[in-house]
Short mmCIF file of C-alpha atoms and ligand atoms in Angstrom, two decimals:
data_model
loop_
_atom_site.label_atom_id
_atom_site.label_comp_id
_atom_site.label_asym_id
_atom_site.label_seq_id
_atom_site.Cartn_x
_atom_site.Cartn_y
_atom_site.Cartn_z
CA UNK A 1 -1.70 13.22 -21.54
CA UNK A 2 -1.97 9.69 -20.36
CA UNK A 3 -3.82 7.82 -17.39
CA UNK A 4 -2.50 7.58 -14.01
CA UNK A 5 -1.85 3.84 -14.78
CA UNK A 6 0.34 4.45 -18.12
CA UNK A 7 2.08 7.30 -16.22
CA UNK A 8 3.08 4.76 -13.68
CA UNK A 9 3.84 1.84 -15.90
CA UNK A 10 6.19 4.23 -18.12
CA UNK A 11 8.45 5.38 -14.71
CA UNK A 12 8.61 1.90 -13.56
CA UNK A 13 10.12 0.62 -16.93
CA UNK A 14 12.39 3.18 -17.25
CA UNK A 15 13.34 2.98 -13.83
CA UNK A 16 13.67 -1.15 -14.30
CA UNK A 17 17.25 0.23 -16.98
CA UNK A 18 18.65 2.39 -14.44
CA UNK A 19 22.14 1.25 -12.74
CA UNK A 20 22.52 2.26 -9.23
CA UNK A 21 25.96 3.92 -7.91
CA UNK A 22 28.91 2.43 -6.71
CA UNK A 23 29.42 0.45 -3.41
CA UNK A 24 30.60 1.62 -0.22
CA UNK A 25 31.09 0.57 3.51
CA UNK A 26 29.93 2.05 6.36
CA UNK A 27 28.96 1.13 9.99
CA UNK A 28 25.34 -0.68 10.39
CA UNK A 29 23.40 2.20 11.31
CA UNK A 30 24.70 4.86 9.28
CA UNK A 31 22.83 2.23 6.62
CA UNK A 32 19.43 2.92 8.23
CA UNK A 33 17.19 3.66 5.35
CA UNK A 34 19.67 2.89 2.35
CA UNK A 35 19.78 0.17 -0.12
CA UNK A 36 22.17 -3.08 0.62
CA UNK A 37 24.43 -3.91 -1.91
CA UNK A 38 25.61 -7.35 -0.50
CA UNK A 39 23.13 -10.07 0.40
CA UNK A 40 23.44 -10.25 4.25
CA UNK A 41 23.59 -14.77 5.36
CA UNK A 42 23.23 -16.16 8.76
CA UNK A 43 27.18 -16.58 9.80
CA UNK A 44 25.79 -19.38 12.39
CA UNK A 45 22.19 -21.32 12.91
CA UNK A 46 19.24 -19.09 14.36
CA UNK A 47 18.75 -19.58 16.79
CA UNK A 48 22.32 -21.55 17.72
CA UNK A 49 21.42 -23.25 20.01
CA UNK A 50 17.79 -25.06 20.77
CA UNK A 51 16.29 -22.15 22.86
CA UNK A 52 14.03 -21.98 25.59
CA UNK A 53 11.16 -19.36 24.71
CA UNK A 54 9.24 -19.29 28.39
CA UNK A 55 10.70 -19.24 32.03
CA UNK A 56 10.29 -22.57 33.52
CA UNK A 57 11.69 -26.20 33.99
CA UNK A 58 12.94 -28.51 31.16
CA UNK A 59 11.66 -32.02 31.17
CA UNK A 60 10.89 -35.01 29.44
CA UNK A 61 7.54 -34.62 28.42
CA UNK A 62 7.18 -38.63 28.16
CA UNK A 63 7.15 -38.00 32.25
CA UNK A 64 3.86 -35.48 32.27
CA UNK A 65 1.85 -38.07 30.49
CA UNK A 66 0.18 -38.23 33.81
CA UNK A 67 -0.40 -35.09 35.64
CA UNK A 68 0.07 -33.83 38.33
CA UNK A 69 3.76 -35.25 38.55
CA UNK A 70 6.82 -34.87 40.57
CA UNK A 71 10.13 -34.54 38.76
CA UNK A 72 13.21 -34.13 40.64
CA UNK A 73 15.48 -30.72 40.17
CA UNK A 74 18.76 -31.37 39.18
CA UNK A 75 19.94 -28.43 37.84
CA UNK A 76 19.21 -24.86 36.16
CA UNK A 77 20.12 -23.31 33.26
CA UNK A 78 20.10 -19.38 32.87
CA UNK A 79 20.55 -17.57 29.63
CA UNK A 80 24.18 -17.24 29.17
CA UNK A 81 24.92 -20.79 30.29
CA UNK A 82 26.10 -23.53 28.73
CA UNK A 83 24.44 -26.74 30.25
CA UNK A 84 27.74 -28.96 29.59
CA UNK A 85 25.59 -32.77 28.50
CA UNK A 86 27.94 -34.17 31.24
CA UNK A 87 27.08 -32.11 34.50
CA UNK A 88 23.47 -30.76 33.73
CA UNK A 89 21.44 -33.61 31.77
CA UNK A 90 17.54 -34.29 32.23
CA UNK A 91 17.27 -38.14 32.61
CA UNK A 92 13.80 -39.61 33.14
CA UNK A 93 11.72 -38.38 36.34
CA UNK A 94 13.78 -35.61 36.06
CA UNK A 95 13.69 -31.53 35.82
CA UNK A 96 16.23 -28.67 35.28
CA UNK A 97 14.98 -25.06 35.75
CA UNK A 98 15.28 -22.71 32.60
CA UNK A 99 14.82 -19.37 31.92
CA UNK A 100 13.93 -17.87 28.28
CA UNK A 101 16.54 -17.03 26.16
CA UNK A 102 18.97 -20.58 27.81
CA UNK A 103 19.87 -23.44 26.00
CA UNK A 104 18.02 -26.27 26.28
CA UNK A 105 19.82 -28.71 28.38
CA UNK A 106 20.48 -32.86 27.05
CA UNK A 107 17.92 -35.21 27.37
CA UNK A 108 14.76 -32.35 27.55
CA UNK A 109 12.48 -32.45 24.52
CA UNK A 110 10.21 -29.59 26.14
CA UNK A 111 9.68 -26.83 28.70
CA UNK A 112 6.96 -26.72 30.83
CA UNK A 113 5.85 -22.84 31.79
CA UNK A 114 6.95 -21.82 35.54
CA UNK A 115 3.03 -20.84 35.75
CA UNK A 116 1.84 -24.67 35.73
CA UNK A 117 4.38 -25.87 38.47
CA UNK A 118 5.05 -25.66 42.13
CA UNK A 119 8.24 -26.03 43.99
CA UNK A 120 8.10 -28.77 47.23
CA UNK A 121 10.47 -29.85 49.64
CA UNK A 122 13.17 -32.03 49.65
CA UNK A 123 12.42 -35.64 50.80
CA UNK A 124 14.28 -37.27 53.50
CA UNK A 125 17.57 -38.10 52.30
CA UNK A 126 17.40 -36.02 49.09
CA UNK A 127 18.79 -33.11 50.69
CA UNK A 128 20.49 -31.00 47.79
CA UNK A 129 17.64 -32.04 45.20
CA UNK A 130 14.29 -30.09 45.28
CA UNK A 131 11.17 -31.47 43.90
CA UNK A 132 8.92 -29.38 41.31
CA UNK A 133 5.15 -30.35 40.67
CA UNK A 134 4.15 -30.27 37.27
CA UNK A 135 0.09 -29.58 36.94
CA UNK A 136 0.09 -29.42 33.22
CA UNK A 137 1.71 -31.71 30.54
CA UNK A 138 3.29 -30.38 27.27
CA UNK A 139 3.80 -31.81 23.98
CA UNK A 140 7.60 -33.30 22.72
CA UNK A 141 9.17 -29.42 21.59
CA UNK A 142 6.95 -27.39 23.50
CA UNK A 143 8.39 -23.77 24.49
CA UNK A 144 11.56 -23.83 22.81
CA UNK A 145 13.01 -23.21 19.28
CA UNK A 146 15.11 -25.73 17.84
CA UNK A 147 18.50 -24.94 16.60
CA UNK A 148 18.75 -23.58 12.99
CA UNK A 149 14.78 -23.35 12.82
CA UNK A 150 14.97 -19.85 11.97
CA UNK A 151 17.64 -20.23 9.58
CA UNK A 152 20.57 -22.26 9.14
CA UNK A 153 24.30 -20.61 8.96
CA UNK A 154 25.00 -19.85 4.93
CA UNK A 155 21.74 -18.96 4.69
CA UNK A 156 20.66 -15.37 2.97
CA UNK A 157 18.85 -12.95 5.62
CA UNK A 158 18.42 -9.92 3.69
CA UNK A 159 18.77 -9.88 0.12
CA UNK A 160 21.07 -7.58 -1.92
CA UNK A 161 19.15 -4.27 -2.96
CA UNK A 162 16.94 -4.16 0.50
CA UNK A 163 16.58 -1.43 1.68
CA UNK A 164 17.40 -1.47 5.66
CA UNK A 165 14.64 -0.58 7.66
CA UNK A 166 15.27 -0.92 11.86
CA UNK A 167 13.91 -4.60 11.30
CA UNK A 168 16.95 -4.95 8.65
CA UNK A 169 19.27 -3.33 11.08
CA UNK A 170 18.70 -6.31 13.51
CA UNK A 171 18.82 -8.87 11.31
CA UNK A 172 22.37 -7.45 10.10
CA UNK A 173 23.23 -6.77 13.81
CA UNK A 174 22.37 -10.46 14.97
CA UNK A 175 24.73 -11.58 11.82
CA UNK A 176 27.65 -9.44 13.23
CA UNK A 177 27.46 -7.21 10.67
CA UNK A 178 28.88 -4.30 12.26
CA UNK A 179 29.73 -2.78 8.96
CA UNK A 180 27.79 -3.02 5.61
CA UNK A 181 27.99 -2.60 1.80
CA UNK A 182 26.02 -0.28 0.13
CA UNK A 183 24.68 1.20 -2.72
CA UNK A 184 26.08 5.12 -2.61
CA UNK A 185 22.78 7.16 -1.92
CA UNK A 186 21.56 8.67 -5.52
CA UNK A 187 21.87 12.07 -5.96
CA UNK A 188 18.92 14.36 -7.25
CA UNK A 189 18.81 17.89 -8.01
CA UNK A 190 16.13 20.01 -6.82
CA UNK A 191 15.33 22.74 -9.12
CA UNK A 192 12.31 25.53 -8.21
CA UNK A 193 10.94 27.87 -10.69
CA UNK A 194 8.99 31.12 -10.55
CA UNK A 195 9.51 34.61 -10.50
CA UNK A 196 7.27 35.02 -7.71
CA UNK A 197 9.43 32.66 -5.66
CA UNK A 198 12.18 33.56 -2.92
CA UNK A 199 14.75 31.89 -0.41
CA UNK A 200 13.09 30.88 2.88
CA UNK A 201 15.15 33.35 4.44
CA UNK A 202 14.60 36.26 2.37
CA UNK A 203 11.74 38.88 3.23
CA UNK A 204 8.56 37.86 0.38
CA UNK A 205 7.97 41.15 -0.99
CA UNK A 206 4.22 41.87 -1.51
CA UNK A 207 3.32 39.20 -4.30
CA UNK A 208 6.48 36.61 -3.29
CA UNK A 209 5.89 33.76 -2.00
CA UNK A 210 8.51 31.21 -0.09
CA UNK A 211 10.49 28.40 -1.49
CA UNK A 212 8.83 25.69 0.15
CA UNK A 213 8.90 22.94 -2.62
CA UNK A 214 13.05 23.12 -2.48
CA UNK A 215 12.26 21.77 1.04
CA UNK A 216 9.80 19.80 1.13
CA UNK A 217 11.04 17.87 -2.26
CA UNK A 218 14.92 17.61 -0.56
CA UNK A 219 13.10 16.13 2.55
CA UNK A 220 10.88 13.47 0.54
CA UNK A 221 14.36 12.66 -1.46
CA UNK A 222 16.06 11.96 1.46
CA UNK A 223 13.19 9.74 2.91
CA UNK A 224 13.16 7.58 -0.05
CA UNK A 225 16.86 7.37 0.38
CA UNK A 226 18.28 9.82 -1.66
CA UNK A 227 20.79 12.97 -1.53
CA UNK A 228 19.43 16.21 -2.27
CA UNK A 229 20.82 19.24 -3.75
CA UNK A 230 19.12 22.30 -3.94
CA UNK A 231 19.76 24.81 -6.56
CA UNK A 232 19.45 28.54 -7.42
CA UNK A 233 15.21 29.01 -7.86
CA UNK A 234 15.05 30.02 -11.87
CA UNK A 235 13.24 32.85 -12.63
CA UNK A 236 10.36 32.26 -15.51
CA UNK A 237 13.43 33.36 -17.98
CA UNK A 238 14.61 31.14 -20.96
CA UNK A 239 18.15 31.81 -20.43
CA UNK A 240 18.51 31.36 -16.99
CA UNK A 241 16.22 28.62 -16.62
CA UNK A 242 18.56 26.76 -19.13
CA UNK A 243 21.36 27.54 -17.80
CA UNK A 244 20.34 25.90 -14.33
CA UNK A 245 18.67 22.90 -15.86
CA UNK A 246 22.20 22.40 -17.88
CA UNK A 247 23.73 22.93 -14.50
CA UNK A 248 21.66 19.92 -12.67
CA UNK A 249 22.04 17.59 -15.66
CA UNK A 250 25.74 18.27 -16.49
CA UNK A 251 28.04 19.36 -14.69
CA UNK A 252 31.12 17.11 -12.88
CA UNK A 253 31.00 19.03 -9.44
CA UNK A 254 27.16 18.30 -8.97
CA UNK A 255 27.15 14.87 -10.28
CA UNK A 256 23.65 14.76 -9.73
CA UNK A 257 21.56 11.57 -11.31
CA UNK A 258 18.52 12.80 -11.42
CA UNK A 259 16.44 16.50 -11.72
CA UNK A 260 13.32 17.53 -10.35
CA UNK A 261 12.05 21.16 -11.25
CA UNK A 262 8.90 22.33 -9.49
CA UNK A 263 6.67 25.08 -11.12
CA UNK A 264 6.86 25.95 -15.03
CA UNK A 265 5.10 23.45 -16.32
CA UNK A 266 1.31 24.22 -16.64
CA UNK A 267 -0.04 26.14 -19.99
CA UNK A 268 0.68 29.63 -18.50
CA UNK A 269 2.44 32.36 -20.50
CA UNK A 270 5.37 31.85 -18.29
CA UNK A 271 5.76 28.53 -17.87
CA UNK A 272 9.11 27.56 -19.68
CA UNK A 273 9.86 24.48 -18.21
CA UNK A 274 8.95 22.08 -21.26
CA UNK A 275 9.96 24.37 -23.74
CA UNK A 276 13.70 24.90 -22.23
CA UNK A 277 13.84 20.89 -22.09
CA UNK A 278 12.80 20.66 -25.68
CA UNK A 279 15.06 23.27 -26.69
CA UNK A 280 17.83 20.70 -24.44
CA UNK A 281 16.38 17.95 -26.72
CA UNK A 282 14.77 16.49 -23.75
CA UNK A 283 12.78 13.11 -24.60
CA UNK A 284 9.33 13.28 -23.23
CA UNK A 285 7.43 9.89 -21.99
CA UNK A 286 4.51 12.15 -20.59
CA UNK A 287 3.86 15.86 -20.76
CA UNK A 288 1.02 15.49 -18.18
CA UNK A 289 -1.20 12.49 -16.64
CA UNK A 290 -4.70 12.37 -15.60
CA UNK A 291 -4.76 12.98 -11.99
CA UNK A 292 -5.63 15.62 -9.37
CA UNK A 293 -3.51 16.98 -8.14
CA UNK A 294 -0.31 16.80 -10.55
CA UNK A 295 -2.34 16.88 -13.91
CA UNK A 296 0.77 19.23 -15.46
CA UNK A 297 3.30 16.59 -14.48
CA UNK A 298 5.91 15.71 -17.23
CA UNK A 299 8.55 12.74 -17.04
CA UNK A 300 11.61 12.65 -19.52
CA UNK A 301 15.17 12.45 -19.95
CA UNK A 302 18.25 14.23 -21.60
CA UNK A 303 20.48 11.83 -23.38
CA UNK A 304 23.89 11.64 -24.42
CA UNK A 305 23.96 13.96 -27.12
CA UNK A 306 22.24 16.88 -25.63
CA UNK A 307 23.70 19.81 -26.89
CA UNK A 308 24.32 21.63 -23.35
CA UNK A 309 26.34 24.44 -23.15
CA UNK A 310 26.83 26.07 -19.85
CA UNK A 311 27.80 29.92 -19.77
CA UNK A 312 30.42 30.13 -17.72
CA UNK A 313 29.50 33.33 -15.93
CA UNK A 314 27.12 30.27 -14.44
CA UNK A 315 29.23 27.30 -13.95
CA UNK A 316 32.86 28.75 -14.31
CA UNK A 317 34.02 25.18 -14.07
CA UNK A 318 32.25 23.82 -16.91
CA UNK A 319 33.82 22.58 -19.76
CA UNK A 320 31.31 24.06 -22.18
CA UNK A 321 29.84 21.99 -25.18
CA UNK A 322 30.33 18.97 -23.06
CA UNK A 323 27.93 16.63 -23.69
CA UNK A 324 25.87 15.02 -20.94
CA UNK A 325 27.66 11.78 -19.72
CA UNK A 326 24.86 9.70 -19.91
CA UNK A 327 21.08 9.87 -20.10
CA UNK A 328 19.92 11.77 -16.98
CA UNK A 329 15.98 11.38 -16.15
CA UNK A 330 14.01 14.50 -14.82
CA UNK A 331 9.96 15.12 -13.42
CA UNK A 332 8.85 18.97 -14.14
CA UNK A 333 6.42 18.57 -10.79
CA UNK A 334 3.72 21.44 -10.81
CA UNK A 335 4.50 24.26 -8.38
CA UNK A 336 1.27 24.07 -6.00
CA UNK A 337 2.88 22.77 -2.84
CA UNK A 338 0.42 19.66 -2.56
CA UNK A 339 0.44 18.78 -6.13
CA UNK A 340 4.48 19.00 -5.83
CA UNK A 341 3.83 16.27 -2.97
CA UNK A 342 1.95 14.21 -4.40
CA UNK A 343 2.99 13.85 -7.81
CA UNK A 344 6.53 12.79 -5.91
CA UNK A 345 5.06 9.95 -4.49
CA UNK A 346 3.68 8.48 -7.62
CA UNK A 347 6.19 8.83 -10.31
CA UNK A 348 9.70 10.46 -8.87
CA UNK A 349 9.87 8.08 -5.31
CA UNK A 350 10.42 4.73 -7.75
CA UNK A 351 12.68 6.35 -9.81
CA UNK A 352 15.02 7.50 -6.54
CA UNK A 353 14.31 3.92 -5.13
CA UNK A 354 15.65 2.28 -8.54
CA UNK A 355 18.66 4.52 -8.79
CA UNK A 356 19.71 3.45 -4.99
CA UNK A 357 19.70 -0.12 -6.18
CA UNK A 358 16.14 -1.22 -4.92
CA UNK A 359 13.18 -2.82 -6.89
CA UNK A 360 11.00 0.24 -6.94
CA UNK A 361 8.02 -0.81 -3.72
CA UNK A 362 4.31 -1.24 -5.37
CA UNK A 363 1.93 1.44 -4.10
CA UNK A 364 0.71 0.44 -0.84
CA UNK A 365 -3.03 1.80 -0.32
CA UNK A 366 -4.56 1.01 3.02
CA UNK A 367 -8.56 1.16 3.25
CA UNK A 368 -10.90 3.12 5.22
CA UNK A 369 -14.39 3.77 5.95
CA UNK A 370 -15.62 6.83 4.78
CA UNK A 371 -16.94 9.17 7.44
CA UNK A 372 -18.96 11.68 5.50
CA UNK A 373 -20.23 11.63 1.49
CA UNK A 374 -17.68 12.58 -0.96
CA UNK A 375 -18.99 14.54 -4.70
CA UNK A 376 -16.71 14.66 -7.61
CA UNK A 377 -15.99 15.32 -11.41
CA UNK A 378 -14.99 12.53 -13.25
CA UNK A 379 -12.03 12.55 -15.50
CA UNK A 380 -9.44 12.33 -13.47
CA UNK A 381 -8.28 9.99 -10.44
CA UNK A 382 -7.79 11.88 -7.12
CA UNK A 383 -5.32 12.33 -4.44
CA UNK A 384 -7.08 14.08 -1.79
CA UNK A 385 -5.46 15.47 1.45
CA UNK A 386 -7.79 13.39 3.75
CA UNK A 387 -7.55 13.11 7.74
CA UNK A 388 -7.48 9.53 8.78
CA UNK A 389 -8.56 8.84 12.49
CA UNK A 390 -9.90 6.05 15.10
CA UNK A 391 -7.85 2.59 15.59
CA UNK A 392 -8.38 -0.44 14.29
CA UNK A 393 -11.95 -1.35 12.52
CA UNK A 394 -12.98 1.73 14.20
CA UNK A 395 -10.72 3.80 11.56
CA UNK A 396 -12.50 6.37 9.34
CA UNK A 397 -11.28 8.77 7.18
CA UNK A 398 -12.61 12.15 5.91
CA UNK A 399 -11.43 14.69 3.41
CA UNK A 400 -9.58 17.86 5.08
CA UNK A 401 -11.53 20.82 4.13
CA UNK A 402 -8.99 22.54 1.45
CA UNK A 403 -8.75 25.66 -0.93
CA UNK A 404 -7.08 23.34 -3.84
CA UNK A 405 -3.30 22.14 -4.33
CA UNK A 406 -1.73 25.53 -3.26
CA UNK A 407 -3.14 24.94 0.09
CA UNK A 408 -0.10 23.58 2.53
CA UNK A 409 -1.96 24.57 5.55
CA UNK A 410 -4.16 21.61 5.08
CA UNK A 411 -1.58 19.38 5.10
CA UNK A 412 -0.97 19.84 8.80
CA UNK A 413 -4.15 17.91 9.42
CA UNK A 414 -4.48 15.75 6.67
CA UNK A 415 -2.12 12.30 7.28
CA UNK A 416 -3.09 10.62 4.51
CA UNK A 417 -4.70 11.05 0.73
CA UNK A 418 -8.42 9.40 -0.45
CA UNK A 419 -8.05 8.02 -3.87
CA UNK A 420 -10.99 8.45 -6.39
CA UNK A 421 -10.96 6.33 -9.62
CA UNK A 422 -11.88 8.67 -12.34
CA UNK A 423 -15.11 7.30 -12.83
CA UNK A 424 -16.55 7.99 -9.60
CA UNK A 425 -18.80 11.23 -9.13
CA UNK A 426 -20.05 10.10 -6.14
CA UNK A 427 -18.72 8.38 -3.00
CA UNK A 428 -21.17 7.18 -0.01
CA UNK A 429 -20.28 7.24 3.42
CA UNK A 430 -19.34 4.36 4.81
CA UNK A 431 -17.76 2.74 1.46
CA UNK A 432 -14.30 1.45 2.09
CA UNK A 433 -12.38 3.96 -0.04
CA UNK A 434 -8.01 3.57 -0.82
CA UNK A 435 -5.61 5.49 1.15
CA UNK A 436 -2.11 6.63 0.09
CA UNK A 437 -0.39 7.05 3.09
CA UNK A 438 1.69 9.89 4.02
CA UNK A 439 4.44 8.36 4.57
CA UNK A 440 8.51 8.87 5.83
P1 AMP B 501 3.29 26.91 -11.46
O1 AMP B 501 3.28 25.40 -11.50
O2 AMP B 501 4.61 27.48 -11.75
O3 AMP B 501 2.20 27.44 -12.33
O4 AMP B 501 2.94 27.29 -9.97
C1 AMP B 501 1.71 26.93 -9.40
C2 AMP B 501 1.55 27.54 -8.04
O5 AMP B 501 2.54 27.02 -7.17
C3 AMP B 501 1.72 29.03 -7.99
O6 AMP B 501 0.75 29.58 -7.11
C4 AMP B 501 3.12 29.22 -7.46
O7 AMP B 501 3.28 30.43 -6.79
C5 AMP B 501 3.27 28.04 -6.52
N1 AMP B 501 4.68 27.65 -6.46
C6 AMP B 501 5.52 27.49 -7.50
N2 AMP B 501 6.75 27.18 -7.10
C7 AMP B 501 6.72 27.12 -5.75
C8 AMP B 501 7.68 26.83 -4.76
N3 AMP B 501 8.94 26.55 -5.09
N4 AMP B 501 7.28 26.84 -3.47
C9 AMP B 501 6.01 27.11 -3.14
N5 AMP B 501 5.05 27.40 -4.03
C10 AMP B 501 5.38 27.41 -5.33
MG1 MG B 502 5.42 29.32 -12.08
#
């Protein structure tokens, strides 16, 4: 048993040694949500030209020292154009109307908002010119963005081993990148355990209960990134439990790089999961950490000379006695749906994120203000399914009433989980308290 902390520190260095999969190429937003294996640079300046930000009239802004001032209107520029320096210039006493997004024409060094002006006539024998008052002056680059100011061409935009969010999809978009290299999504086997457990399809008998960690452990992989593949439940059976957990690590056809099991791994009389690993001779860098829910959790790996052997009334196509290519990392996560969750988020979510060829992400915990008193045990730091609600400084959060870590009802109003240091029995309202967000 270790603390949360060492629990956390032990995935993240093991996850630091793991290589991600090979490289492949496909169209920008097939990327969303995947790891970049190519930095993405600026193929020209950014902006490429120096660009207008506000609807209005470039000027010299040397002529609104005094306001207000008349300039004369010589020209206009819409976004799209190209104000040629020879036919649309702004020489001194002079305006040319602009619209955001429009290249600043020669001889402006600012625009002056359409808001602080007024258009007047023509004077007598000016008769294509217009005059525009000016009631405001600006300052010398006022309103527009010089060229290159957000970055210059060469320059790196997204760094390799991002992971491309709809933000990173425009960046790569407004680089031309209608195609992009990336890291092949990691593969992770999703094993359930439990006698008790059936398909989601399949009528529960009396005492049966539905396979709903498969699913909701398949969806979390894929939000981190990640393929899922979703194997046979094992019954609480030495054999066949073996024979599955040889299955995920080994064999060709699932070339899976990672396996979760769910269930099997508390101190019941059934639970097999640890022993069937050890029997695999599974290396163990925690059998259990001190949190709630999770506590059972256990992180290891089978290496290289495991001695699997697959029957092949299983896995026909295995070659048995192989040995496992390489050391393959699995989390037994506890069965109770919330727990299963949870202890995902902590320790299995950096793992997936390091073998798609990202930097596993910190924790982010967002603070709230308690709404009502919270009373604890100490010993262990919490996770609670919590409902999080109001805006802005007016946000509060509350613990959902539950009936423990089996209870996936709750989690249909809770958004969000309180965290309790282990030390705390007793939490006031109105203390700021750490949120781990629910997140996609
Ligand atoms: P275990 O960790 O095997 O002791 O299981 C703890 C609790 O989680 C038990 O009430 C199980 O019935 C439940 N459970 C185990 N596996 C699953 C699963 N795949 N889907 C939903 N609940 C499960
Ligand atoms: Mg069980």
């Amino acid at each position: 048993m270790v603390s949360f902390e060492e629990a956390r520190r032990l995935v993240e260095q093991h996850a630091a040694g793991v290589c991600p999969g090979e490289v492949e190429t496909v169209d920008l937003l097939a990327g969303l949500g995947r790891v970049l294996a190519e930095g993405v640079v600026a193929d020209r300046d950014f902006p490429p030209f120096d660009r207008a930000t506000r609807d209005g009239y470039a000027v010299r802004a040397a002529d609104l020292a005094k306001v207000p001032a008349r300039l004369e209107l010589v020209g206009e520029v819409k976004a799209g154009d190209w104000p040629e320096p020879g036919a649309c210039a702004v020489g001194r006493g002079q305006a040319v109307g602009i619209m955001t997004g429009a290249p600043l024409p020669a001889g402006a060094d600012a625009v002056v908002m359409v808001e602080h002006t007024s258009l007047g006539d023509a004077p007598a024998g000016k008769s294509m010119a217009e005059l525009v008052e000016v009631q405001r002056s600006v300052r010398q680059g006022e309103n527009f963005v010089p060229r290159g100011a957000e970055a210059r061409a060469g320059q790196l935009l997204l760094d390799r081993g991002r992971r491309l969010d709809h933000a990173g999809i425009a960046i790569a978009a407004s680089a031309g990148k209608s195609r992009v290299q990336l890291f092949r999504k990691p593969r992770v086997a999703v094993l359930s355990t439990g006698d008790e457990v059936v398909e989601i399809d399949a009528t529960p008998g009396p005492a049966q209960i539905r396979n709903s960690n498969s699913y909701s452990l398949a969806a979390q992989v894929q939000e981190v990134g990640g393929e899922a593949v979703r194997l046979a439940i094992a019954p609480d059976e030495r054999k066949r439990l073996r024979a599955l957990i040889e299955q995920a690590l080994i064999e060709e056809g699932l070339a899976c790089d990672l396996l979760l099991l769910t269930g099997g791994v508390s101190m019941g009389k059934y639970d097999l999961v640890e022993q069937v690993l050890g029997e695999l001779k599974a290396e163990f860098y925690f059998t259990g950490a001190e949190i709630q829910p999770g506590r059972p959790v256990v992180f290891g790996s089978c290496g290289a000379d495991t001695p699997v052997r697959v029957p092949a009334a299983i896995w026909p196509s295995a070659r048995t006695g192989v040995p496992a290519p390489h050391k393959k990392y699995f989390f037994g996560l506890p069965g109770n749906p919330v727990s299963t969750m949870v202890t995902f988020e902590l320790f299995a979510r950096p793992m997936i994120e390091a073998l798609a060829g990202m930097t596993p992400q910190r924790l982010i915990f967002l603070r709230a203000r308690l709404k009502s008193e919270i009373r604890t045990k100490t010993g262990l730091k919490k996770f609670l399914p919590a409902v999080l609600s109001g805006e802005f400084e007016n946000a509060e959060v509350e613990l959902a009433r539950w009936q423990g870590s089996g209870d996936i009802a709750t989690l249909a109003r809770a958004n969000c989980y309180v965290v309790i240091p282990p030390d705390r029995e007793r939490i006031e309202a109105g203390e700021w308290v750490p949120l781990l967000m629910r997140c996609g």
